[in-house]
CSV table of C-alpha atoms (C1' of nucleotides) in Angstrom, one decimal:
chain,number,residue,atom,x,y,z
A,1,UNK,CA,96.5,82.3,102.3
A,2,UNK,CA,99.5,83.7,104.0
A,3,UNK,CA,98.3,87.1,105.5
A,4,UNK,CA,97.6,85.3,108.8
A,5,UNK,CA,100.9,83.7,108.7
A,6,UNK,CA,102.7,87.0,107.8
A,7,UNK,CA,100.7,88.6,111.4
A,8,UNK,CA,102.2,85.5,113.6
A,9,UNK,CA,105.5,86.1,112.3
A,10,UNK,CA,105.3,90.1,113.0
A,11,UNK,CA,103.5,89.4,116.4
A,12,UNK,CA,106.4,86.6,117.6
A,13,UNK,CA,108.8,89.1,116.4
A,14,UNK,CA,106.9,91.9,118.8
A,15,UNK,CA,103.4,91.9,120.1
A,16,UNK,CA,101.0,95.0,119.0
A,17,UNK,CA,98.0,96.1,117.8
A,18,UNK,CA,95.9,96.4,114.8
A,19,UNK,CA,96.8,99.6,114.2
A,20,UNK,CA,100.9,98.8,114.8
A,21,UNK,CA,100.5,96.0,112.7
A,22,UNK,CA,99.3,98.2,109.7
A,23,UNK,CA,102.7,100.1,110.0
A,24,UNK,CA,104.4,97.6,109.8
A,25,UNK,CA,102.8,96.2,106.7
A,26,UNK,CA,103.7,99.8,105.6
A,27,UNK,CA,107.6,99.1,106.2
A,28,UNK,CA,109.6,96.3,106.5
A,29,UNK,CA,106.9,93.6,106.5
A,30,UNK,CA,105.6,95.5,103.4
A,31,UNK,CA,108.6,94.6,101.6
A,32,UNK,CA,107.1,91.1,100.6
A,33,UNK,CA,103.8,91.6,102.2
A,34,UNK,CA,100.9,94.3,102.0
A,35,UNK,CA,98.0,94.8,103.8
A,36,UNK,CA,95.3,97.6,104.5
A,37,UNK,CA,94.3,97.7,107.9
A,38,UNK,CA,90.7,96.2,107.5
A,39,UNK,CA,92.4,93.3,106.1
A,40,UNK,CA,94.4,93.2,109.0
A,41,UNK,CA,91.7,94.2,111.5
A,42,UNK,CA,89.4,91.4,109.9
A,43,UNK,CA,91.7,88.9,109.9
A,44,UNK,CA,92.8,89.8,113.9
A,45,UNK,CA,89.2,89.2,114.7
A,46,UNK,CA,89.4,85.6,113.3
A,47,UNK,CA,92.7,84.6,114.4
A,48,UNK,CA,91.5,85.8,118.2
A,49,UNK,CA,88.1,83.4,117.5
A,50,UNK,CA,90.3,80.9,116.3
A,51,UNK,CA,92.6,81.0,119.9
A,52,UNK,CA,95.8,81.5,117.5
A,53,UNK,CA,96.4,85.1,119.3
A,54,UNK,CA,95.2,86.7,122.6
A,55,UNK,CA,94.7,90.3,123.1
A,56,UNK,CA,94.7,92.4,126.2
A,57,UNK,CA,93.4,96.2,126.4
A,58,UNK,CA,96.4,98.9,127.2
A,59,UNK,CA,95.3,102.5,127.9
A,60,UNK,CA,97.2,104.8,126.8
A,61,UNK,CA,98.0,108.5,127.8
A,62,UNK,CA,97.2,111.2,124.9
A,63,UNK,CA,95.8,108.6,122.5
A,64,UNK,CA,93.0,106.2,122.6
A,65,UNK,CA,93.3,102.4,123.8
A,66,UNK,CA,94.8,99.7,121.9
A,67,UNK,CA,94.2,96.3,121.9
A,68,UNK,CA,97.5,94.5,122.0
A,69,UNK,CA,97.7,91.0,120.3
A,70,UNK,CA,100.3,88.2,121.0
A,71,UNK,CA,100.4,85.0,119.3
A,72,UNK,CA,99.0,82.2,121.6
A,73,UNK,CA,99.9,78.3,121.4
A,74,UNK,CA,97.4,77.7,119.1
A,75,UNK,CA,99.1,80.5,116.7
A,76,UNK,CA,102.7,79.2,116.8
A,77,UNK,CA,101.4,75.4,116.2
A,78,UNK,CA,99.5,76.8,113.2
A,79,UNK,CA,102.9,78.8,112.1
A,80,UNK,CA,104.7,75.9,112.6
A,81,UNK,CA,102.6,73.4,110.5
A,82,UNK,CA,102.5,76.4,107.7
A,83,UNK,CA,105.9,76.3,108.1
A,84,UNK,CA,105.9,72.3,106.9
A,85,UNK,CA,103.8,72.5,104.6
A,86,UNK,CA,105.4,73.2,100.7
A,87,UNK,CA,104.1,75.9,98.7
A,88,UNK,CA,104.0,76.6,95.2
A,89,UNK,CA,106.2,78.9,93.7
A,90,UNK,CA,104.6,82.3,93.7
A,91,UNK,CA,102.9,83.6,90.5
A,92,UNK,CA,103.8,86.7,89.3
A,93,UNK,CA,102.1,89.6,87.9
A,94,UNK,CA,103.3,92.7,86.4
A,95,UNK,CA,101.1,95.2,85.2
A,96,UNK,CA,103.9,97.0,83.7
A,97,UNK,CA,104.7,94.0,81.4
A,98,UNK,CA,101.2,93.9,80.1
A,99,UNK,CA,101.5,97.6,79.5
A,100,UNK,CA,104.8,97.0,77.9
A,101,UNK,CA,103.5,94.5,75.3
A,102,UNK,CA,100.6,96.4,74.9
A,103,UNK,CA,102.6,99.3,73.5
A,104,UNK,CA,103.1,97.8,70.4
A,105,UNK,CA,99.7,98.3,69.6
A,106,UNK,CA,99.7,101.8,70.7
A,107,UNK,CA,102.5,104.2,70.9
A,108,UNK,CA,105.8,102.7,72.6
A,109,UNK,CA,107.3,106.2,73.1
A,110,UNK,CA,104.2,107.0,75.2
A,111,UNK,CA,105.6,104.6,78.0
A,112,UNK,CA,108.7,106.1,78.4
A,113,UNK,CA,107.6,108.7,80.9
A,114,UNK,CA,105.6,105.7,83.0
A,115,UNK,CA,108.6,103.5,82.9
A,116,UNK,CA,110.9,106.3,84.2
A,117,UNK,CA,108.5,106.5,87.0
A,118,UNK,CA,108.7,103.2,88.3
A,119,UNK,CA,112.9,103.2,87.5
A,120,UNK,CA,112.8,106.0,90.2
A,121,UNK,CA,110.4,104.5,92.8
A,122,UNK,CA,112.4,101.3,92.5
A,123,UNK,CA,115.3,103.5,92.8
A,124,UNK,CA,113.8,105.2,96.1
A,125,UNK,CA,113.0,101.8,97.4
A,126,UNK,CA,116.6,100.4,97.2
A,127,UNK,CA,118.0,103.4,98.8
A,128,UNK,CA,115.5,103.2,102.0
A,129,UNK,CA,116.5,99.2,101.6
A,130,UNK,CA,120.2,100.0,101.7
A,131,UNK,CA,119.7,102.7,104.4
A,132,UNK,CA,117.6,100.0,106.4
A,133,UNK,CA,120.8,97.7,106.0
A,134,UNK,CA,123.3,100.2,107.1
A,135,UNK,CA,121.3,101.4,110.1
A,136,UNK,CA,120.2,97.5,111.3
A,137,UNK,CA,123.0,94.8,110.0
A,138,UNK,CA,126.1,96.7,110.4
A,139,UNK,CA,128.2,94.9,113.0
A,140,UNK,CA,129.0,97.3,116.3
A,141,UNK,CA,132.5,96.5,115.7
A,142,UNK,CA,133.1,93.3,117.4
A,143,UNK,CA,130.4,91.5,119.7
A,144,UNK,CA,132.3,90.4,122.4
A,145,UNK,CA,131.7,86.3,122.8
A,146,UNK,CA,128.7,84.5,121.4
A,147,UNK,CA,125.3,86.4,121.6
A,148,UNK,CA,122.0,84.5,121.9
A,149,UNK,CA,121.5,82.0,119.0
A,150,UNK,CA,117.9,82.9,119.0
A,151,UNK,CA,118.3,86.3,118.6
A,152,UNK,CA,121.1,85.5,115.9
A,153,UNK,CA,119.0,83.9,113.8
A,154,UNK,CA,116.3,86.0,113.8
A,155,UNK,CA,118.3,88.9,112.7
A,156,UNK,CA,120.1,86.9,110.1
A,157,UNK,CA,117.1,85.6,108.7
A,158,UNK,CA,115.5,89.3,108.6
A,159,UNK,CA,119.2,90.2,107.0
A,160,UNK,CA,118.8,87.8,104.4
A,161,UNK,CA,115.3,88.7,103.5
A,162,UNK,CA,116.2,92.1,103.1
A,163,UNK,CA,119.1,91.2,100.9
A,164,UNK,CA,116.4,89.6,98.5
A,165,UNK,CA,114.7,92.8,98.4
A,166,UNK,CA,117.8,94.5,97.4
A,167,UNK,CA,118.4,92.1,95.1
A,168,UNK,CA,115.1,92.7,93.7
A,169,UNK,CA,115.1,96.4,93.3
A,170,UNK,CA,118.7,96.3,91.6
A,171,UNK,CA,117.1,93.4,88.9
A,172,UNK,CA,114.2,95.9,88.3
A,173,UNK,CA,116.8,98.9,87.9
A,174,UNK,CA,118.6,97.5,85.5
A,175,UNK,CA,115.5,95.8,83.6
A,176,UNK,CA,113.9,99.0,83.5
A,177,UNK,CA,117.1,100.7,81.9
A,178,UNK,CA,116.8,97.9,78.9
A,179,UNK,CA,113.1,98.5,78.8
A,180,UNK,CA,113.8,102.4,78.0
A,181,UNK,CA,116.7,101.4,75.7
A,182,UNK,CA,114.6,99.6,73.8
A,183,UNK,CA,111.3,101.6,73.9
A,184,UNK,CA,114.0,104.8,72.8
A,185,UNK,CA,114.3,102.7,69.5
A,186,UNK,CA,110.4,103.3,68.7
A,187,UNK,CA,110.5,107.1,69.2
A,188,UNK,CA,111.3,109.8,67.4
A,189,UNK,CA,113.2,107.9,64.6
A,190,UNK,CA,110.3,106.0,63.5
B,1,UNK,CA,93.2,95.2,87.1
B,2,UNK,CA,94.9,94.2,84.3
B,3,UNK,CA,93.4,90.9,83.5
B,4,UNK,CA,90.9,92.4,81.1
B,5,UNK,CA,93.9,94.2,79.6
B,6,UNK,CA,96.4,91.6,79.3
B,7,UNK,CA,93.5,89.8,77.6
B,8,UNK,CA,93.3,92.7,75.0
B,9,UNK,CA,97.1,92.6,74.3
B,10,UNK,CA,97.0,89.0,73.9
B,11,UNK,CA,94.1,89.1,71.4
B,12,UNK,CA,95.5,91.8,69.8
B,13,UNK,CA,98.7,89.7,69.1
B,14,UNK,CA,96.2,86.6,67.6
B,15,UNK,CA,92.4,86.0,67.9
B,16,UNK,CA,91.3,83.0,69.9
B,17,UNK,CA,89.1,81.2,71.9
B,18,UNK,CA,88.9,81.7,76.0
B,19,UNK,CA,90.5,78.3,76.1
B,20,UNK,CA,93.6,79.3,73.7
B,21,UNK,CA,93.9,82.2,75.8
B,22,UNK,CA,94.0,79.8,79.0
B,23,UNK,CA,96.7,77.8,77.4
B,24,UNK,CA,98.7,80.9,76.7
B,25,UNK,CA,98.1,82.3,80.3
B,26,UNK,CA,100.4,79.0,80.9
B,27,UNK,CA,102.9,79.8,78.9
B,28,UNK,CA,104.2,83.2,78.1
B,29,UNK,CA,101.5,85.7,79.4
B,30,UNK,CA,102.3,83.8,82.6
B,31,UNK,CA,105.2,84.6,82.6
B,32,UNK,CA,104.1,87.9,84.0
B,33,UNK,CA,100.5,87.2,84.4
B,34,UNK,CA,98.4,84.1,85.4
B,35,UNK,CA,94.8,83.9,85.2
B,36,UNK,CA,92.5,80.4,85.3
B,37,UNK,CA,89.7,79.3,82.3
B,38,UNK,CA,87.2,80.5,85.1
B,39,UNK,CA,88.4,83.6,85.4
B,40,UNK,CA,88.8,84.1,81.6
B,41,UNK,CA,85.7,83.1,80.7
B,42,UNK,CA,83.6,85.2,82.6
B,43,UNK,CA,86.0,88.4,82.0
B,44,UNK,CA,85.2,87.5,78.3
B,45,UNK,CA,81.6,87.7,78.9
B,46,UNK,CA,81.7,91.0,80.4
B,47,UNK,CA,84.3,92.0,78.1
B,48,UNK,CA,81.5,91.3,75.2
B,49,UNK,CA,78.7,92.7,76.9
B,50,UNK,CA,80.7,95.7,76.9
B,51,UNK,CA,81.5,96.0,73.6
B,52,UNK,CA,85.2,95.7,74.1
B,53,UNK,CA,85.5,92.2,71.8
B,54,UNK,CA,83.4,90.3,69.2
B,55,UNK,CA,83.1,86.8,68.8
B,56,UNK,CA,82.0,84.4,66.0
B,57,UNK,CA,81.5,80.8,66.4
B,58,UNK,CA,84.1,78.7,64.5
B,59,UNK,CA,83.6,74.5,63.5
B,60,UNK,CA,86.4,72.7,64.0
B,61,UNK,CA,86.4,69.1,62.7
B,62,UNK,CA,87.2,66.5,65.5
B,63,UNK,CA,86.9,68.6,68.1
B,64,UNK,CA,83.8,71.0,69.9
B,65,UNK,CA,83.0,74.1,68.2
B,66,UNK,CA,85.0,77.2,69.7
B,67,UNK,CA,84.2,81.1,70.3
B,68,UNK,CA,87.1,82.9,68.7
B,69,UNK,CA,87.2,86.0,70.2
B,70,UNK,CA,88.7,89.3,68.6
B,71,UNK,CA,89.2,93.0,69.8
B,72,UNK,CA,86.3,95.9,68.7
B,73,UNK,CA,87.4,99.1,68.1
B,74,UNK,CA,85.8,100.1,71.9
B,75,UNK,CA,88.3,97.3,73.1
B,76,UNK,CA,91.1,99.3,71.4
B,77,UNK,CA,90.3,102.1,73.0
B,78,UNK,CA,89.8,101.0,76.5
B,79,UNK,CA,93.7,99.8,75.9
B,80,UNK,CA,95.0,102.7,74.6
B,81,UNK,CA,93.5,105.0,77.5
B,82,UNK,CA,94.9,102.1,80.1
B,83,UNK,CA,98.3,102.5,78.5
B,84,UNK,CA,97.8,106.2,79.2
B,85,UNK,CA,97.3,105.9,82.7
B,86,UNK,CA,100.2,105.7,85.2
B,87,UNK,CA,99.6,103.0,87.5
B,88,UNK,CA,101.5,102.4,91.0
B,89,UNK,CA,104.6,100.1,91.2
B,90,UNK,CA,103.3,96.3,92.1
B,91,UNK,CA,103.1,95.5,95.7
B,92,UNK,CA,105.2,92.2,95.7
B,93,UNK,CA,103.9,88.9,97.6
B,94,UNK,CA,106.6,86.8,98.5
B,95,UNK,CA,105.2,83.4,100.8
B,96,UNK,CA,108.6,82.4,101.0
B,97,UNK,CA,109.9,85.4,102.1
B,98,UNK,CA,107.3,85.0,104.9
B,99,UNK,CA,108.7,81.5,106.0
B,100,UNK,CA,112.1,82.4,106.0
B,101,UNK,CA,111.6,85.4,108.5
B,102,UNK,CA,109.1,82.5,110.5
B,103,UNK,CA,111.7,80.0,110.5
B,104,UNK,CA,113.2,81.8,113.5
B,105,UNK,CA,110.8,80.8,115.5
B,106,UNK,CA,110.6,77.1,114.1
B,107,UNK,CA,113.0,74.8,112.7
B,108,UNK,CA,115.3,76.9,110.4
B,109,UNK,CA,117.0,73.5,108.8
B,110,UNK,CA,113.4,72.2,108.0
B,111,UNK,CA,113.1,74.8,105.8
B,112,UNK,CA,116.0,74.1,103.5
B,113,UNK,CA,114.2,71.3,101.4
B,114,UNK,CA,111.8,73.7,100.5
B,115,UNK,CA,113.8,76.6,99.3
B,116,UNK,CA,115.9,73.8,97.3
B,117,UNK,CA,112.2,73.1,95.6
B,118,UNK,CA,111.8,76.6,94.9
B,119,UNK,CA,115.2,77.1,93.5
B,120,UNK,CA,115.1,74.1,91.2
B,121,UNK,CA,111.3,75.2,90.1
B,122,UNK,CA,113.4,78.8,89.2
B,123,UNK,CA,115.9,77.0,87.7
B,124,UNK,CA,113.5,75.2,85.5
B,125,UNK,CA,111.7,78.2,84.5
B,126,UNK,CA,115.0,79.9,83.8
B,127,UNK,CA,116.0,77.2,81.2
B,128,UNK,CA,112.2,77.4,79.8
B,129,UNK,CA,112.6,81.0,79.1
B,130,UNK,CA,116.4,80.4,77.6
B,131,UNK,CA,114.9,78.1,75.4
B,132,UNK,CA,112.3,80.2,74.2
B,133,UNK,CA,114.9,83.5,73.6
B,134,UNK,CA,116.7,80.9,71.6
B,135,UNK,CA,113.6,79.6,69.5
B,136,UNK,CA,111.9,82.9,68.9
B,137,UNK,CA,114.6,86.0,69.1
B,138,UNK,CA,117.7,84.8,67.1
B,139,UNK,CA,118.3,86.4,64.5
B,140,UNK,CA,118.0,83.9,61.0
B,141,UNK,CA,121.1,85.5,60.1
B,142,UNK,CA,120.8,88.7,58.3
B,143,UNK,CA,117.2,89.8,57.5
B,144,UNK,CA,116.9,91.2,53.8
B,145,UNK,CA,116.4,95.2,54.0
B,146,UNK,CA,113.8,97.1,56.1
B,147,UNK,CA,111.0,94.3,58.0
B,148,UNK,CA,107.8,95.6,58.8
B,149,UNK,CA,108.5,98.2,61.6
B,150,UNK,CA,105.0,97.2,63.2
B,151,UNK,CA,106.1,93.7,63.6
B,152,UNK,CA,109.5,94.5,64.8
B,153,UNK,CA,108.2,96.8,67.7
B,154,UNK,CA,106.1,93.7,68.8
B,155,UNK,CA,108.9,91.3,68.7
B,156,UNK,CA,111.0,93.5,70.5
B,157,UNK,CA,108.8,94.2,73.0
B,158,UNK,CA,107.7,90.8,73.7
B,159,UNK,CA,111.8,90.2,73.9
B,160,UNK,CA,112.3,93.0,76.4
B,161,UNK,CA,109.7,91.5,78.4
B,162,UNK,CA,111.0,87.8,78.4
B,163,UNK,CA,114.6,89.4,79.1
B,164,UNK,CA,112.9,90.6,82.4
B,165,UNK,CA,111.7,87.1,83.1
B,166,UNK,CA,115.5,85.8,82.9
B,167,UNK,CA,116.5,88.8,84.9
B,168,UNK,CA,113.9,87.9,87.6
B,169,UNK,CA,114.7,83.7,87.7
B,170,UNK,CA,118.7,84.8,87.8
B,171,UNK,CA,118.0,87.3,90.4
B,172,UNK,CA,115.7,84.5,92.7
B,173,UNK,CA,118.6,81.4,92.2
B,174,UNK,CA,121.2,83.6,93.3
B,175,UNK,CA,119.3,84.7,96.5
B,176,UNK,CA,118.0,81.3,97.2
B,177,UNK,CA,121.5,80.1,97.3
B,178,UNK,CA,122.0,83.3,99.5
B,179,UNK,CA,119.1,82.1,101.4
B,180,UNK,CA,120.3,78.0,101.6
B,181,UNK,CA,123.8,79.6,102.8
B,182,UNK,CA,122.1,81.4,105.6
B,183,UNK,CA,120.0,78.6,106.7
B,184,UNK,CA,122.9,76.2,106.9
B,185,UNK,CA,124.7,78.1,109.3
B,186,UNK,CA,121.8,77.3,111.3
B,187,UNK,CA,121.8,73.7,110.6
B,188,UNK,CA,123.9,70.6,112.7
B,189,UNK,CA,126.1,73.4,113.9
B,190,UNK,CA,123.4,74.6,116.6
C,1,DT,C1',88.1,127.8,117.9
C,2,DC,C1',88.3,126.2,113.4
C,3,DG,C1',90.5,122.8,110.8
C,4,DT,C1',93.9,119.7,109.8
C,5,DG,C1',96.1,115.3,111.1
C,6,DC,C1',97.5,111.2,113.7
C,7,DT,C1',96.2,107.3,116.7
C,8,DA,C1',93.0,103.8,117.2
C,9,DT,C1',89.0,100.7,115.7
C,10,DG,C1',85.4,98.8,112.4
C,11,DC,C1',81.3,98.3,109.1
C,12,DA,C1',79.5,97.6,104.4
C,13,DA,C1',79.8,96.6,99.8
C,14,DC,C1',82.2,95.2,95.9
C,15,DT,C1',85.4,93.0,93.2
C,16,DC,C1',89.0,90.1,92.4
C,17,DG,C1',90.6,85.2,92.3
C,18,DT,C1',90.6,80.2,93.6
C,19,DT,C1',88.5,75.8,93.7
C,20,DG,C1',85.3,72.0,93.1
C,21,DC,C1',82.1,70.4,89.9
C,22,DA,C1',79.3,69.5,85.7
C,23,DT,C1',78.9,68.4,80.9
C,24,DA,C1',80.3,67.0,76.4
C,25,DG,C1',82.5,65.1,72.0
C,26,DC,C1',86.2,63.0,70.7
C,27,DA,C1',91.2,60.2,70.3
C,28,DA,C1',93.8,56.9,72.2
C,29,DG,C1',95.9,53.1,74.4
C,30,DT,C1',94.9,48.7,77.0
D,1,DA,C1',84.5,48.0,76.1
D,2,DC,C1',86.8,50.3,79.5
D,3,DT,C1',89.5,54.2,80.9
D,4,DT,C1',92.4,58.0,80.7
D,5,DG,C1',92.8,62.7,78.7
D,6,DC,C1',92.5,66.3,75.8
D,7,DT,C1',89.7,70.4,73.9
D,8,DA,C1',86.0,73.6,75.1
D,9,DT,C1',82.4,76.2,77.9
D,10,DG,C1',80.2,76.8,81.9
D,11,DC,C1',78.0,77.4,86.9
D,12,DA,C1',78.2,78.3,92.3
D,13,DA,C1',80.0,79.0,96.4
D,14,DC,C1',84.1,80.7,98.9
D,15,DG,C1',87.3,83.4,100.6
D,16,DA,C1',90.7,87.5,99.5
D,17,DG,C1',91.5,91.8,98.7
D,18,DT,C1',89.8,97.1,98.1
D,19,DT,C1',87.3,101.2,98.8
D,20,DG,C1',84.6,104.2,100.7
D,21,DC,C1',82.6,105.4,104.7
D,22,DA,C1',82.3,106.4,110.1
D,23,DT,C1',83.5,107.3,115.0
D,24,DA,C1',86.3,109.2,118.6
D,25,DG,C1',90.1,111.3,121.3
D,26,DC,C1',93.6,114.2,121.5
D,27,DA,C1',97.2,117.7,119.8
D,28,DC,C1',98.8,121.2,117.4
D,29,DG,C1',98.9,125.4,114.3
D,30,DA,C1',96.5,129.4,112.2
DNA sequence: TCGTGCTATGCAACTCGTTGCATAGCAAGT
DNA sequence: ACTTGCTATGCAACGAGTTGCATAGCACGA
């Protein structure tokens, strides 16, 4: 399971509370991994018991205190060993594909709206990713000399993951257009 | 949850036993939904209790008997109502993306082999899908007059789902090449 | 002041999904 | 004769993930 490892990566990029992690999982990390706050709190507790992360209470003004977590040595080691462990290429699960094949036994035209909704959702995500790329990954016109190599790697790797999200959304959009064209052939004409 | 519905679709396409379903989930259905035989047996039992499917014992020669399931009226209705229910665009989960971002805090070059493995796995799947398309969806040179419309829809919808799988694999392959190029920049040079 | 909404954390109950194991008959190779 | 492997079904235990609910402080507007 990778939720623990996703949390480790996120905390290495920047320490934070369970709540903040949940926010991040709705944004940038959520592009390739989702989690609810309950999952995160539960896993954080286990990780703290296992010595993977450490927490300190941070008082805040105008807000409840928070527990800020950061990665401990054991956590870093756990991440490293996971990184070196091969994993199987993911098994895909697309409800929508099940629906499309199922439509043959119902009314294919009735799916058109649903597919259009998905198409728009993916269009929105694509726009969102592209805006993020524009904001975070356009060169500020000639960085002088060599910046820190470590930061460079972090940025570059975040960027290539984002490009993956962009490629995924573009693929989905053009496939959904293909699906719509196919469904249209079984509409009024039949 | 869509496992029940995926099973309904598969049984509508062709009745079969739990074992046969498990096979299909390793093949064509597995392109967009995975399930182990234990899950399938458990869910089939529940579906039979709920009256969604019916079974009959089929004796076989040279093999253990099997229970062949087929879809009952209630199951057809359940599928139909699910098809009309909107679903949320899927939440993605890519272990590999987590690893790639995590590599910034370890040795990026160590991931190269892993990414190459995935690249090859996706290449294999693509070849497999293309062979299936060639086999099942190339026109046998002019079908005379109009074939059955219902069968037409089933085939066309299966085909568009397969095209989705093909597009997905192509996208992954080109993205993984991008990832490899990016990782290479943090290799020997650094 | 009352409701709405955000930050912040958590429990309990449930369903979903995976892993390991067990059984049993038959086929085919060594 | 022995092992390996395929069809065929299933249990038990566990871990992952979801949903509903609870608490609590503070901000902000009607």
